[in-house]
mmCIF file of C-alpha atoms in Angstrom:
data_model
loop_
_atom_site.group_PDB
_atom_site.id
_atom_site.type_symbol
_atom_site.label_atom_id
_atom_site.label_comp_id
_atom_site.label_asym_id
_atom_site.label_seq_id
_atom_site.Cartn_x
_atom_site.Cartn_y
_atom_site.Cartn_z
ATOM 1 C CA UNK S 89 1.381 -6.350 -22.922
ATOM 2 C CA UNK S 90 0.708 -8.619 -19.969
ATOM 3 C CA UNK S 91 1.474 -7.262 -16.542
ATOM 4 C CA UNK S 92 1.983 -8.593 -13.130
ATOM 5 C CA UNK S 93 -1.261 -9.738 -11.517
ATOM 6 C CA UNK S 94 -1.895 -9.558 -7.780
ATOM 7 C CA UNK S 95 -4.903 -10.795 -5.944
ATOM 8 C CA UNK S 96 -6.818 -9.825 -3.987
ATOM 9 C CA UNK S 97 -6.454 -6.098 -4.605
ATOM 10 C CA UNK S 98 -7.932 -5.237 -1.183
ATOM 11 C CA UNK S 99 -8.067 -7.385 1.941
ATOM 12 C CA UNK S 100 -9.458 -6.596 5.382
ATOM 13 C CA UNK S 101 -8.569 -8.865 8.260
ATOM 14 C CA UNK S 102 -8.850 -8.917 12.021
ATOM 15 C CA UNK S 103 -5.885 -9.059 14.357
ATOM 16 C CA UNK S 104 -4.531 -12.600 14.745
ATOM 17 C CA UNK S 105 -6.067 -13.773 11.484
ATOM 18 C CA UNK S 106 -4.222 -15.190 8.526
ATOM 19 C CA UNK S 107 -3.920 -13.735 5.031
ATOM 20 C CA UNK S 108 -2.701 -15.177 1.720
ATOM 21 C CA UNK S 109 -1.568 -12.767 -1.039
ATOM 22 C CA UNK S 110 -1.032 -14.121 -4.563
ATOM 23 C CA UNK S 111 1.191 -12.918 -7.360
ATOM 24 C CA UNK S 112 1.253 -13.983 -11.037
ATOM 25 C CA UNK S 113 4.335 -12.751 -12.798
ATOM 26 C CA UNK S 114 4.609 -11.571 -16.375
ATOM 27 C CA UNK S 115 4.796 -14.594 -18.699
ATOM 28 C CA UNK S 116 8.331 -15.974 -19.027
ATOM 29 C CA UNK S 117 9.443 -14.100 -15.910
ATOM 30 C CA UNK S 118 11.031 -16.540 -13.481
ATOM 31 C CA UNK S 119 11.956 -14.229 -10.652
ATOM 32 C CA UNK S 120 9.567 -12.772 -8.134
ATOM 33 C CA UNK S 121 10.076 -10.093 -5.436
ATOM 34 C CA UNK S 122 7.750 -9.088 -2.608
ATOM 35 C CA UNK S 123 7.840 -5.542 -1.126
ATOM 36 C CA UNK S 124 5.887 -3.978 1.730
ATOM 37 C CA UNK S 125 4.999 -0.323 1.659
ATOM 38 C CA UNK S 126 3.653 1.249 4.855
ATOM 39 C CA UNK S 127 1.687 4.509 4.753
ATOM 40 C CA UNK S 128 3.945 7.370 3.660
ATOM 41 C CA UNK S 129 6.935 5.120 3.393
ATOM 42 C CA UNK S 130 9.147 3.716 0.582
ATOM 43 C CA UNK S 131 8.788 0.009 -0.339
ATOM 44 C CA UNK S 132 10.821 -2.355 1.785
ATOM 45 C CA UNK S 133 12.093 -5.646 0.331
ATOM 46 C CA UNK S 134 10.660 -8.800 1.985
ATOM 47 C CA UNK S 135 11.729 -11.830 0.004
ATOM 48 C CA UNK S 136 12.500 -13.053 -3.541
ATOM 49 C CA UNK S 137 12.417 -16.244 -5.511
ATOM 50 C CA UNK S 138 14.280 -17.410 -8.590
ATOM 51 C CA UNK S 139 13.254 -20.671 -10.365
ATOM 52 C CA UNK S 140 11.069 -21.621 -7.383
ATOM 53 C CA UNK S 141 13.901 -21.323 -4.870
ATOM 54 C CA UNK S 142 14.206 -18.485 -2.301
ATOM 55 C CA UNK S 143 17.027 -16.246 -3.523
ATOM 56 C CA UNK S 144 17.092 -13.461 -0.948
ATOM 57 C CA UNK S 145 15.403 -12.473 2.261
ATOM 58 C CA UNK S 146 14.886 -8.989 3.695
ATOM 59 C CA UNK S 147 13.047 -7.708 6.692
ATOM 60 C CA UNK S 148 10.336 -10.314 6.587
ATOM 61 C CA UNK S 149 8.798 -11.252 9.995
ATOM 62 C CA UNK S 150 8.894 -14.870 11.030
ATOM 63 C CA UNK S 151 5.090 -14.848 10.950
ATOM 64 C CA UNK S 152 5.304 -14.475 7.171
ATOM 65 C CA UNK S 153 6.246 -17.192 4.738
ATOM 66 C CA UNK S 154 6.266 -17.346 0.934
ATOM 67 C CA UNK S 155 6.861 -19.721 -1.883
ATOM 68 C CA UNK S 156 7.039 -19.885 -5.626
ATOM 69 C CA UNK S 157 5.203 -22.610 -7.516
ATOM 70 C CA UNK S 158 5.937 -24.625 -10.606
ATOM 71 C CA UNK S 159 3.967 -22.166 -12.761
ATOM 72 C CA UNK S 160 6.114 -19.375 -11.202
ATOM 73 C CA UNK S 161 3.225 -17.774 -9.368
ATOM 74 C CA UNK S 162 4.067 -16.821 -5.814
ATOM 75 C CA UNK S 163 2.085 -16.653 -2.549
ATOM 76 C CA UNK S 164 2.846 -14.655 0.579
ATOM 77 C CA UNK S 165 1.298 -16.153 3.710
ATOM 78 C CA UNK S 166 0.876 -13.971 6.679
ATOM 79 C CA UNK S 167 -0.236 -15.293 10.084
ATOM 80 C CA UNK S 168 -1.071 -13.800 13.435
ATOM 81 C CA UNK S 169 -1.669 -10.468 11.736
ATOM 82 C CA UNK S 170 -0.909 -7.361 13.629
ATOM 83 C CA UNK S 171 -2.109 -3.779 13.187
ATOM 84 C CA UNK S 172 1.319 -2.849 12.003
ATOM 85 C CA UNK S 173 0.996 -5.271 9.047
ATOM 86 C CA UNK S 174 -1.430 -2.858 7.390
ATOM 87 C CA UNK S 175 0.288 -1.852 4.227
ATOM 88 C CA UNK S 176 0.440 -2.114 0.474
ATOM 89 C CA UNK S 177 2.100 -5.259 -0.592
ATOM 90 C CA UNK S 178 3.771 -5.306 -4.025
ATOM 91 C CA UNK S 179 4.916 -8.159 -6.108
ATOM 92 C CA UNK S 180 7.450 -7.501 -8.867
ATOM 93 C CA UNK S 181 8.878 -9.804 -11.515
ATOM 94 C CA UNK S 182 11.885 -9.904 -13.838
ATOM 95 C CA UNK S 183 12.835 -12.178 -16.664
ATOM 96 C CA UNK S 184 16.242 -12.800 -15.257
ATOM 97 C CA UNK S 185 17.469 -12.464 -11.647
ATOM 98 C CA UNK S 186 20.573 -10.644 -12.713
ATOM 99 C CA UNK S 187 19.368 -7.155 -12.105
ATOM 100 C CA UNK S 188 16.948 -6.851 -14.983
ATOM 101 C CA UNK S 189 14.207 -4.248 -14.575
ATOM 102 C CA UNK S 190 11.571 -5.181 -11.965
ATOM 103 C CA UNK S 191 7.934 -4.682 -13.141
ATOM 104 C CA UNK S 192 5.494 -4.134 -10.344
ATOM 105 C CA UNK S 193 1.963 -5.393 -9.913
ATOM 106 C CA UNK S 194 -0.851 -3.103 -8.745
ATOM 107 C CA UNK S 195 -0.375 -4.179 -5.125
ATOM 108 C CA UNK S 196 -2.624 -5.675 -2.490
ATOM 109 C CA UNK S 197 -3.828 -3.232 0.142
ATOM 110 C CA UNK S 198 -4.043 -5.139 3.440
ATOM 111 C CA UNK S 199 -5.920 -3.542 6.318
ATOM 112 C CA UNK S 200 -5.763 -5.165 9.747
ATOM 113 C CA UNK S 201 -8.475 -4.103 12.154
ATOM 114 C CA UNK V 288 24.913 -1.760 2.691
ATOM 115 C CA UNK V 289 23.560 0.381 -0.086
ATOM 116 C CA UNK V 290 21.667 3.562 0.793
ATOM 117 C CA UNK V 291 19.629 5.921 -1.427
ATOM 118 C CA UNK V 292 18.968 9.463 -0.412
ATOM 119 C CA UNK V 293 16.337 11.851 -1.855
ATOM 120 C CA UNK V 294 16.825 15.093 0.083
ATOM 121 C CA UNK V 295 13.864 16.960 -1.313
ATOM 122 C CA UNK V 296 10.588 15.658 0.132
ATOM 123 C CA UNK V 297 8.376 17.754 -1.974
ATOM 124 C CA UNK V 298 8.481 20.041 -5.073
ATOM 125 C CA UNK V 299 5.972 21.840 -7.200
ATOM 126 C CA UNK V 300 6.221 23.103 -10.707
ATOM 127 C CA UNK V 301 3.981 24.804 -13.282
ATOM 128 C CA UNK V 302 2.732 22.843 -16.221
ATOM 129 C CA UNK V 303 5.146 22.914 -19.244
ATOM 130 C CA UNK V 304 8.166 23.845 -17.038
ATOM 131 C CA UNK V 305 11.201 21.681 -16.421
ATOM 132 C CA UNK V 306 12.012 20.198 -13.014
ATOM 133 C CA UNK V 307 14.924 18.234 -11.719
ATOM 134 C CA UNK V 308 14.664 15.666 -8.932
ATOM 135 C CA UNK V 309 17.834 14.768 -7.078
ATOM 136 C CA UNK V 310 19.049 11.475 -5.799
ATOM 137 C CA UNK V 311 22.399 10.305 -4.287
ATOM 138 C CA UNK V 312 23.366 6.825 -3.344
ATOM 139 C CA UNK V 313 26.161 5.077 -1.509
ATOM 140 C CA UNK V 314 27.648 1.780 -2.512
ATOM 141 C CA UNK V 315 31.047 0.027 -2.740
ATOM 142 C CA UNK V 316 29.857 -1.956 -5.762
ATOM 143 C CA UNK V 317 31.113 -1.122 -9.211
ATOM 144 C CA UNK V 318 28.294 -2.809 -11.224
ATOM 145 C CA UNK V 319 24.795 -1.746 -10.453
ATOM 146 C CA UNK V 320 21.559 -0.347 -11.863
ATOM 147 C CA UNK V 321 19.716 2.814 -10.968
ATOM 148 C CA UNK V 322 15.999 3.471 -11.482
ATOM 149 C CA UNK V 323 13.388 6.138 -11.096
ATOM 150 C CA UNK V 324 9.897 4.847 -10.387
ATOM 151 C CA UNK V 325 6.740 6.950 -10.335
ATOM 152 C CA UNK V 326 3.874 6.261 -7.904
ATOM 153 C CA UNK V 327 0.738 8.281 -8.791
ATOM 154 C CA UNK V 328 -2.257 8.476 -6.469
ATOM 155 C CA UNK V 329 -3.360 5.034 -7.730
ATOM 156 C CA UNK V 330 -0.259 3.700 -5.851
ATOM 157 C CA UNK V 331 0.841 1.729 -8.866
ATOM 158 C CA UNK V 332 4.698 1.645 -9.170
ATOM 159 C CA UNK V 333 5.634 2.632 -12.701
ATOM 160 C CA UNK V 334 9.061 2.488 -14.124
ATOM 161 C CA UNK V 335 10.171 5.899 -15.502
ATOM 162 C CA UNK V 336 13.775 5.284 -16.481
ATOM 163 C CA UNK V 337 16.747 3.024 -15.822
ATOM 164 C CA UNK V 338 20.478 3.518 -16.000
ATOM 165 C CA UNK V 339 23.233 0.899 -16.066
ATOM 166 C CA UNK V 340 26.256 2.033 -14.077
ATOM 167 C CA UNK V 341 28.712 0.817 -16.754
ATOM 168 C CA UNK V 342 27.224 3.099 -19.346
ATOM 169 C CA UNK V 343 28.585 6.594 -19.563
ATOM 170 C CA UNK V 344 25.685 7.838 -21.673
ATOM 171 C CA UNK V 345 22.775 9.220 -19.747
ATOM 172 C CA UNK V 346 19.511 7.417 -20.288
ATOM 173 C CA UNK V 347 16.554 9.235 -21.869
ATOM 174 C CA UNK V 348 12.914 8.341 -22.298
ATOM 175 C CA UNK V 349 10.879 10.906 -24.152
ATOM 176 C CA UNK V 350 10.479 13.888 -21.717
ATOM 177 C CA UNK V 351 12.526 12.136 -18.936
ATOM 178 C CA UNK V 352 16.262 12.131 -18.819
ATOM 179 C CA UNK V 353 18.855 11.503 -16.178
ATOM 180 C CA UNK V 354 22.158 13.094 -15.187
ATOM 181 C CA UNK V 355 24.233 10.166 -13.923
ATOM 182 C CA UNK V 356 27.455 11.155 -12.170
ATOM 183 C CA UNK V 357 29.099 7.956 -11.135
ATOM 184 C CA UNK V 358 32.066 9.385 -9.242
ATOM 185 C CA UNK V 359 29.757 11.671 -7.324
ATOM 186 C CA UNK V 360 27.201 8.913 -6.831
ATOM 187 C CA UNK V 361 24.475 11.168 -8.060
ATOM 188 C CA UNK V 362 21.479 10.209 -10.254
ATOM 189 C CA UNK V 363 19.074 13.048 -10.899
ATOM 190 C CA UNK V 364 15.902 12.981 -13.019
ATOM 191 C CA UNK V 365 14.940 15.799 -15.317
ATOM 192 C CA UNK V 366 11.302 16.092 -16.414
ATOM 193 C CA UNK V 367 10.839 18.405 -19.393
ATOM 194 C CA UNK V 368 7.554 19.996 -20.430
ATOM 195 C CA UNK V 369 5.865 18.934 -17.186
ATOM 196 C CA UNK V 370 2.281 17.675 -17.502
ATOM 197 C CA UNK V 371 -0.482 17.410 -14.960
ATOM 198 C CA UNK V 372 -0.192 13.606 -15.189
ATOM 199 C CA UNK V 373 3.376 13.801 -13.857
ATOM 200 C CA UNK V 374 1.968 14.547 -10.402
ATOM 201 C CA UNK V 375 3.104 11.645 -8.314
ATOM 202 C CA UNK V 376 5.611 10.367 -5.780
ATOM 203 C CA UNK V 377 8.955 9.682 -7.382
ATOM 204 C CA UNK V 378 11.272 7.086 -5.945
ATOM 205 C CA UNK V 379 14.937 6.627 -6.825
ATOM 206 C CA UNK V 380 16.046 3.011 -6.482
ATOM 207 C CA UNK V 381 19.284 1.037 -6.664
ATOM 208 C CA UNK V 382 20.104 -2.571 -7.136
ATOM 209 C CA UNK V 383 23.440 -4.398 -7.498
ATOM 210 C CA UNK V 384 24.250 -6.540 -10.435
ATOM 211 C CA UNK V 385 24.987 -10.241 -9.857
ATOM 212 C CA UNK V 386 24.442 -10.229 -6.102
ATOM 213 C CA UNK V 387 21.327 -9.473 -4.175
ATOM 214 C CA UNK V 388 19.105 -7.915 -6.818
ATOM 215 C CA UNK V 389 16.511 -6.475 -4.442
ATOM 216 C CA UNK V 390 15.664 -2.866 -4.987
ATOM 217 C CA UNK V 391 16.727 -0.316 -2.407
ATOM 218 C CA UNK V 392 14.501 2.761 -2.492
ATOM 219 C CA UNK V 393 14.947 6.315 -1.357
ATOM 220 C CA UNK V 394 12.260 7.923 0.757
ATOM 221 C CA UNK V 395 10.592 9.430 -2.245
ATOM 222 C CA UNK V 396 9.729 12.900 -3.400
ATOM 223 C CA UNK V 397 6.176 14.233 -3.931
ATOM 224 C CA UNK V 398 5.966 16.233 -7.198
ATOM 225 C CA UNK V 399 2.944 18.384 -7.913
ATOM 226 C CA UNK V 400 2.437 19.876 -11.366
ATOM 227 C CA UNK V 401 0.120 22.844 -11.249
ATOM 228 C CA UNK V 402 -1.998 24.107 -14.170
#
């Protein structure tokens, strides 16, 4: 079965640089969630989209923005990167925003030097 | 705000034994979902099992079962016949139904299955 695809899998950036993370949900899934997992921590919700509209927002810094496109893939744009942004970024998708099971991608490991 | 608590940071068990992971949560909602996710060393988040709050019957998936006590707001995971591949971080997670569907995770518990 098709899974959630995230790219790139690993990303190394310098402080103050910009990064773009991409997420391709499971086919027919119209809802996408982004989570950030710091070292030794639990995943924290950043933002979600349903049918290309933002549906909820969590602890996402103003330096970050995201959108969902017409093909339902989503991109997380991160600017003015800080050392503390180093983390594993997960994308998850569901077929229906009403609390269906979220299936996670493999994550993008971002390292900021 | 919803909170999820996993009070045991770490456990170890021998292969083939049974182990129970505890989780409690706090919410004023009546309709919600509970999940257990497994995160092995690869860091992939893998769904283990899910429970709908409106269902009285406890969910089971092969060697994995839950003990859902809604009144006590308790949601424990039982792993039977533990296998080496069960070694992972286990996260308990909660989401409301019909409102904000984001997952709220507990801090996780590291399970080690020894040969």
